[in-house]
Amino acid sequence: MFAYIVKRLLAGFLVVTLISMMVYALFWYGPRSPAQELCRRESNNRCTPEKLERYEEALGYNNSVTSEYGKWAKGLVAGRDITVGASVIHCEAPCLGLSYRTRQPVFEEMKTRLPATISLAVGAASITLTIGVTVGVLAARRRGTFADKALVSTTLFMSSIPYYLFALLSMLYLTIVYDVFPQTGYTPLTDNPGAWFTGLLLPWLALGFYNSTSYTRFSRGAMVESLSEDYIRTARAKGLTSRVVVMRHALRAALVPVVTIFGIDFAFLLAGTIFTEKIFDIQGIGRWGLDATLIKDLPVVQATVLFGSIIIVVANIIVDIIYSILDPRVRLS
Amino acid sequence: MTVQHTMPGNAAAAGSGEPYLVVENLTVRFPTADGLVQAVTDLSYSVELGQTLGIVGESGSGKSVSSMAVLGLHDAKSSRIEGSIRLGGTEVVGLSEAKLRPLRGNAAAMIFQDALAALHPFYKVGSQLTEAYLAHHPQASKKDARRRAIEMLDRVGIPQPDRRVDDFPHQFSGGMRQRAMIAMGLINDPKLIIADEPTTALDVTVQAQILDLLQDLQREFNSAIIIITHDLGVIAEMADDVLVMYGGRAVEYGATKELLTHPEMPYTWGLLSSVPDVTADTGGRLIPIPGNPPSLLRPPKGCPFHPRCAHVDKVPANLCSTELPELLPGSRGADHLKRCHLADPDAIYRDQVLPEIAPDLVEES
């Protein structure tokens, strides 16, 4: 088990390193220099070739990609000094560089944005899992009835609506047109728990409810399958109550595939929910990455991509470990 | 050392002098999108304590469906059950789930085939056994239940039961899994054990061990056993009585020795003809029954076996294809029932069937 985890972590490290290299390569070999974007913005659309030259030099784009990537990687491990104009800023390890836009250390900003994304992801995922599995189990137990068919068609209808439209309409109708929910947004939990909760309530519900539709269908399918297994007949023949048969015997088996998918989905939520953060005005990782991509803010893009890839690699390992715990027949090696 | 418990309805059964299990005119039907499936029709049998009834028949003949009805395991919404099943004096047909639950695994237990699929893959063998025990002994502690589980594993011949109790089913061999299945079935001392093809998918030596074990346990606990199989060898070894089923109906019913030596129904002849015998003369032929089992959705008119029966022409006036024969005593006494129009089946069996399948037996007699 331990050897397996070490092996997977090493492979994951390799994947993350390759991804970070690819981000650098994209910026270096892309059609337009990121310096041009910055120069244009900071000189009110009057970027002269001389100015551009200065920006390129300051951001290191006239150096080779390998030496700049090397500096970035060294900063990540040991920290580094970054020259901004006349002053030199010391960036502590893990140094992810300075944002082109704010000239502030990326890692510091990440620390302020992470709680917003984590709050959003945990809340939404809890709602997704609770609604999805509960409704799925209920539908499976009433398989073939009108209620079951109605539920399945509703979830299919729901998931055929594009998420951005669903989120946008729920924001529009539930906070602006009808005053059902308070204004959304993120307030740190430690500042004001009440505001934290009310500001995130609608985003949680919108994201959680929308994602739950696929979990409903998925857990219904897994449950229908496990309810028809021979060991369920055995459990009933033993004289167990139907609650124990369904919850302890059928659901336990049905949860294995659900957990597998949930692990990966949750990682994607943590890596940033772009639409949700944008529509509901939450300053999280996803929106930060989106804004940075639009203005070609390399250090921020690199940081969000790095974070996302680490989360997904780690989630995959955790899912495999949970899988081996849930199903004793699975051995990690 | 085991906790004493009373069997529901046991006293009533003892008082009436009725066999422990009485099935009367049982009909099980399943409504489907294609129509009503007649899984079991008008089936009657009984089993006394200490006795073994063998139920034989092809796949889809209603063997398992009828025995599952004994424990009320059919979903009330998707099945229609008529007739009467009295288990230790308690009427099971129409009983609510809440009243069935205390009977299941307690008054009557089932041992299923393919223990790998029938045991839950995610739970330890021991915890599946204790779960069965605690379901009917809510006052017992977990420690008691575990001790009882180890005791049962030991009783069914699992080596080092105190260690194997913490194994998962996939860590057991096929024979050991079936033993564990039996241990789980017997953990509450049921008076009736329904073994649904308990030796299918096991190799022959293990099969023999499992059958021996069931017989030992029966002698020890004086329980009634129903053994469902399509293997006449198992029947010959285990059963006191045999019920042959075809197309959801009983087609022959009698004492094992009597029925196997003087079968009176062409389907039973067919079953006997298709049993291979290692000691037989190589001249003896293995004769399969032609055709397929009947559709339970649209059963054939008349005798359900007539489309496959080689002796239809011996019955006058096309009776076989127009009228369903009654299950009635033949020429061998009131305890041997058969469902066949043939006037003198014994003569046909002796003169035409036996020489085909066992020439050496003919010479002896």
XYZ file of C-alpha atoms in Angstrom, chain A residues 38-322:
285
model
C 0.550 44.208 -20.596
C 2.262 47.045 -22.451
C -0.921 47.900 -24.294
C -2.978 47.970 -21.120
C -0.526 49.960 -19.027
C 0.133 52.603 -21.677
C -3.484 53.288 -22.615
C -3.334 51.494 -25.938
C -0.237 53.424 -27.003
C 2.356 50.689 -26.801
C 5.405 51.682 -28.837
C 8.017 49.158 -29.988
C 10.475 50.679 -27.496
C 8.059 50.268 -24.617
C 7.316 46.706 -25.676
C 11.035 45.996 -25.716
C 11.281 47.208 -22.116
C 8.330 45.064 -21.028
C 9.764 42.013 -22.751
C 13.043 42.529 -20.975
C 11.413 43.121 -17.575
C 9.252 39.969 -17.865
C 12.118 37.889 -19.212
C 10.644 37.154 -22.609
C 13.910 37.954 -24.342
C 15.566 35.156 -22.398
C 15.257 31.522 -23.361
C 12.206 29.623 -22.117
C 14.400 27.076 -20.353
C 16.266 29.654 -18.269
C 13.019 31.410 -17.281
C 11.342 28.117 -16.411
C 14.452 27.250 -14.401
C 14.128 30.508 -12.445
C 10.468 29.825 -11.803
C 11.125 26.268 -10.642
C 13.971 27.382 -8.382
C 11.727 30.050 -6.852
C 9.088 27.453 -6.169
C 11.528 25.376 -4.163
C 13.885 27.948 -2.653
C 12.316 31.365 -3.215
C 13.946 34.106 -5.312
C 14.413 37.837 -5.718
C 12.390 39.526 -8.421
C 13.307 42.931 -9.819
C 10.367 45.229 -10.454
C 11.537 48.504 -11.992
C 14.086 49.860 -9.570
C 13.142 47.808 -6.519
C 13.830 44.182 -5.734
C 11.122 42.090 -4.104
C 12.072 38.966 -2.229
C 9.582 36.215 -2.936
C 9.555 33.469 -0.300
C 9.362 29.783 -1.242
C 7.044 28.484 -2.506
C 7.387 31.407 -4.895
C 4.957 31.352 -7.797
C 6.203 34.687 -9.109
C 4.537 38.111 -9.170
C 1.298 38.766 -10.939
C 1.886 40.933 -14.044
C -1.208 42.883 -13.199
C -0.908 43.545 -9.466
C 2.870 43.122 -9.063
C 2.056 41.155 -5.921
C 3.287 37.645 -5.022
C 0.906 35.137 -6.626
C 1.088 32.766 -3.701
C -0.238 35.415 -1.305
C -3.229 36.105 -3.490
C -3.852 32.399 -3.917
C -4.112 32.055 -0.146
C -6.876 34.659 -0.038
C -8.797 33.091 -2.952
C -8.505 29.461 -1.941
C -10.995 29.592 0.976
C -13.670 30.976 -1.368
C -13.259 28.110 -3.821
C -13.025 25.491 -1.067
C -16.169 26.851 0.635
C -18.028 26.788 -2.644
C -16.810 23.300 -3.611
C -17.455 21.644 -0.250
C -20.940 23.103 0.085
C -21.976 22.329 -3.473
C -20.505 18.822 -3.389
C -22.359 18.031 -0.147
C -25.630 19.078 -1.739
C -24.852 17.171 -4.933
C -24.044 13.979 -3.097
C -26.941 14.193 -0.646
C -29.608 14.935 -3.240
C -28.093 12.727 -5.938
C -27.680 9.588 -3.867
C -30.931 9.973 -1.918
C -33.069 10.539 -4.992
C -31.165 7.829 -6.886
C -31.801 5.276 -4.160
C -35.479 6.218 -3.910
C -35.908 5.949 -7.678
C -34.137 2.578 -7.755
C -36.400 1.183 -5.047
C -39.429 2.321 -7.050
C -38.028 1.176 -10.358
C -40.526 1.157 -13.168
C -43.153 3.207 -11.328
C -44.439 6.563 -12.463
C -42.395 8.351 -9.767
C -39.212 6.689 -11.018
C -39.855 7.592 -14.632
C -40.775 11.158 -13.712
C -37.557 11.558 -11.708
C -35.353 10.151 -14.440
C -36.900 12.364 -17.114
C -36.634 15.420 -14.873
C -32.934 14.823 -14.288
C -32.386 14.299 -18.006
C -34.197 17.546 -18.756
C -32.184 19.375 -16.103
C -28.843 18.188 -17.365
C -29.686 19.144 -20.928
C -29.828 22.810 -19.861
C -26.375 24.377 -20.195
C -25.002 25.088 -16.730
C -24.107 28.724 -17.387
C -27.686 29.393 -18.455
C -29.071 27.608 -15.405
C -26.769 29.518 -13.056
C -27.398 32.835 -14.750
C -31.181 32.440 -14.708
C -31.256 31.318 -11.081
C -29.111 34.298 -10.130
C -31.280 36.654 -12.170
C -34.636 35.387 -10.968
C -33.828 34.425 -7.398
C -31.807 37.443 -6.331
C -32.651 40.291 -8.709
C -36.195 39.830 -10.072
C -37.574 38.051 -7.018
C -35.809 38.703 -3.770
C -35.691 35.068 -2.629
C -31.985 34.865 -1.876
C -29.680 37.604 -0.567
C -26.940 39.103 -2.709
C -24.345 36.445 -3.475
C -20.618 36.801 -2.935
C -17.871 35.559 -0.695
C -17.204 36.787 2.833
C -14.514 34.878 4.742
C -16.031 32.526 7.293
C -13.819 33.958 10.027
C -14.989 37.521 9.297
C -18.716 36.898 9.393
C -20.152 33.375 9.375
C -23.659 34.636 8.653
C -22.612 36.606 5.596
C -20.431 33.695 4.490
C -23.443 31.414 4.583
C -26.019 33.695 2.978
C -23.618 34.835 0.272
C -22.826 31.267 -0.735
C -26.288 29.767 -0.303
C -27.548 30.295 -3.839
C -24.248 29.324 -5.521
C -24.200 26.134 -3.414
C -27.757 25.291 -4.338
C -27.364 26.112 -8.018
C -24.118 24.195 -8.468
C -25.056 21.392 -6.083
C -28.500 20.883 -7.517
C -27.367 21.031 -11.125
C -24.594 18.488 -10.573
C -26.897 16.231 -8.549
C -28.908 15.301 -11.639
C -26.135 13.161 -13.056
C -25.550 11.610 -9.628
C -29.225 10.743 -9.383
C -29.102 8.805 -12.621
C -25.770 7.318 -11.760
C -26.627 6.129 -8.275
C -30.015 4.912 -9.465
C -28.285 2.726 -12.052
C -25.734 1.413 -9.565
C -28.474 0.747 -7.038
C -30.735 -1.066 -9.513
C -27.791 -3.264 -10.365
C -26.824 -4.032 -6.785
C -30.441 -4.634 -5.730
C -30.655 -7.420 -8.300
C -27.533 -9.173 -7.027
C -27.753 -12.614 -5.464
C -26.417 -11.369 -2.141
C -29.428 -9.098 -1.776
C -31.697 -12.141 -2.041
C -29.495 -13.809 0.578
C -29.775 -10.805 2.857
C -33.570 -10.848 2.564
C -33.691 -14.601 3.123
C -31.712 -14.106 6.350
C -34.578 -12.101 7.759
C -32.969 -8.661 7.707
C -35.257 -5.658 7.614
C -35.622 -4.020 4.222
C -33.924 -0.901 5.553
C -30.803 -2.899 6.451
C -30.942 -4.750 3.129
C -31.092 -1.503 1.176
C -28.742 0.637 3.235
C -26.127 -1.841 4.409
C -26.093 -4.365 1.595
C -27.240 -2.698 -1.611
C -26.080 0.882 -1.042
C -22.637 -0.191 0.133
C -22.030 -1.906 -3.181
C -23.668 0.850 -5.203
C -21.500 3.533 -3.587
C -18.238 2.222 -5.009
C -18.702 3.560 -8.547
C -20.377 6.721 -7.215
C -17.401 7.489 -4.984
C -15.015 6.993 -7.875
C -16.741 9.589 -10.001
C -17.365 11.905 -7.080
C -13.661 12.018 -6.190
C -12.712 13.265 -9.628
C -15.666 15.667 -9.836
C -14.792 17.140 -6.461
C -11.229 17.711 -7.621
C -12.557 19.643 -10.600
C -14.697 21.754 -8.268
C -11.661 22.540 -6.121
C -9.613 23.421 -9.178
C -12.081 26.226 -9.755
C -15.654 26.623 -10.886
C -15.384 29.318 -13.489
C -19.059 29.883 -14.306
C -20.250 29.775 -10.718
C -17.563 32.129 -9.473
C -18.090 34.526 -12.360
C -21.894 34.592 -12.259
C -22.264 34.739 -8.484
C -19.349 37.121 -8.011
C -17.086 34.925 -5.900
C -13.386 35.715 -5.896
C -12.149 32.139 -6.191
C -9.483 30.224 -8.031
C -11.518 29.575 -11.162
C -12.371 33.181 -11.820
C -8.832 34.264 -10.982
C -7.487 31.801 -13.557
C -10.015 32.965 -16.137
C -9.196 36.648 -15.679
C -5.467 35.900 -15.767
C -5.819 33.946 -18.996
C -7.641 36.853 -20.628
C -4.813 39.277 -19.845
C -2.032 36.681 -20.303
C -0.865 36.952 -16.700
C 1.568 34.039 -16.866
C 2.435 33.599 -13.161
C -1.239 33.490 -12.178
C -2.186 31.120 -15.013
C 0.752 28.908 -14.089
C -0.300 28.915 -10.428
C -3.948 28.015 -11.117
C -3.000 25.300 -13.592
C -0.426 23.912 -11.187
C -2.930 23.894 -8.351
C -5.616 22.249 -10.481
C -3.320 19.539 -11.739
C -2.000 18.749 -8.261
C -5.566 18.496 -6.921
C -6.607 16.158 -9.710
C -3.557 13.940 -9.360
C -4.028 13.709 -5.593
C -7.777 13.093 -5.941
C -7.096 10.180 -8.272
C -4.788 8.606 -5.709
C -7.273 9.170 -2.895
C -10.089 7.669 -4.968
C -8.007 4.553 -5.552
C -7.284 4.255 -1.840
C -10.955 4.716 -0.919
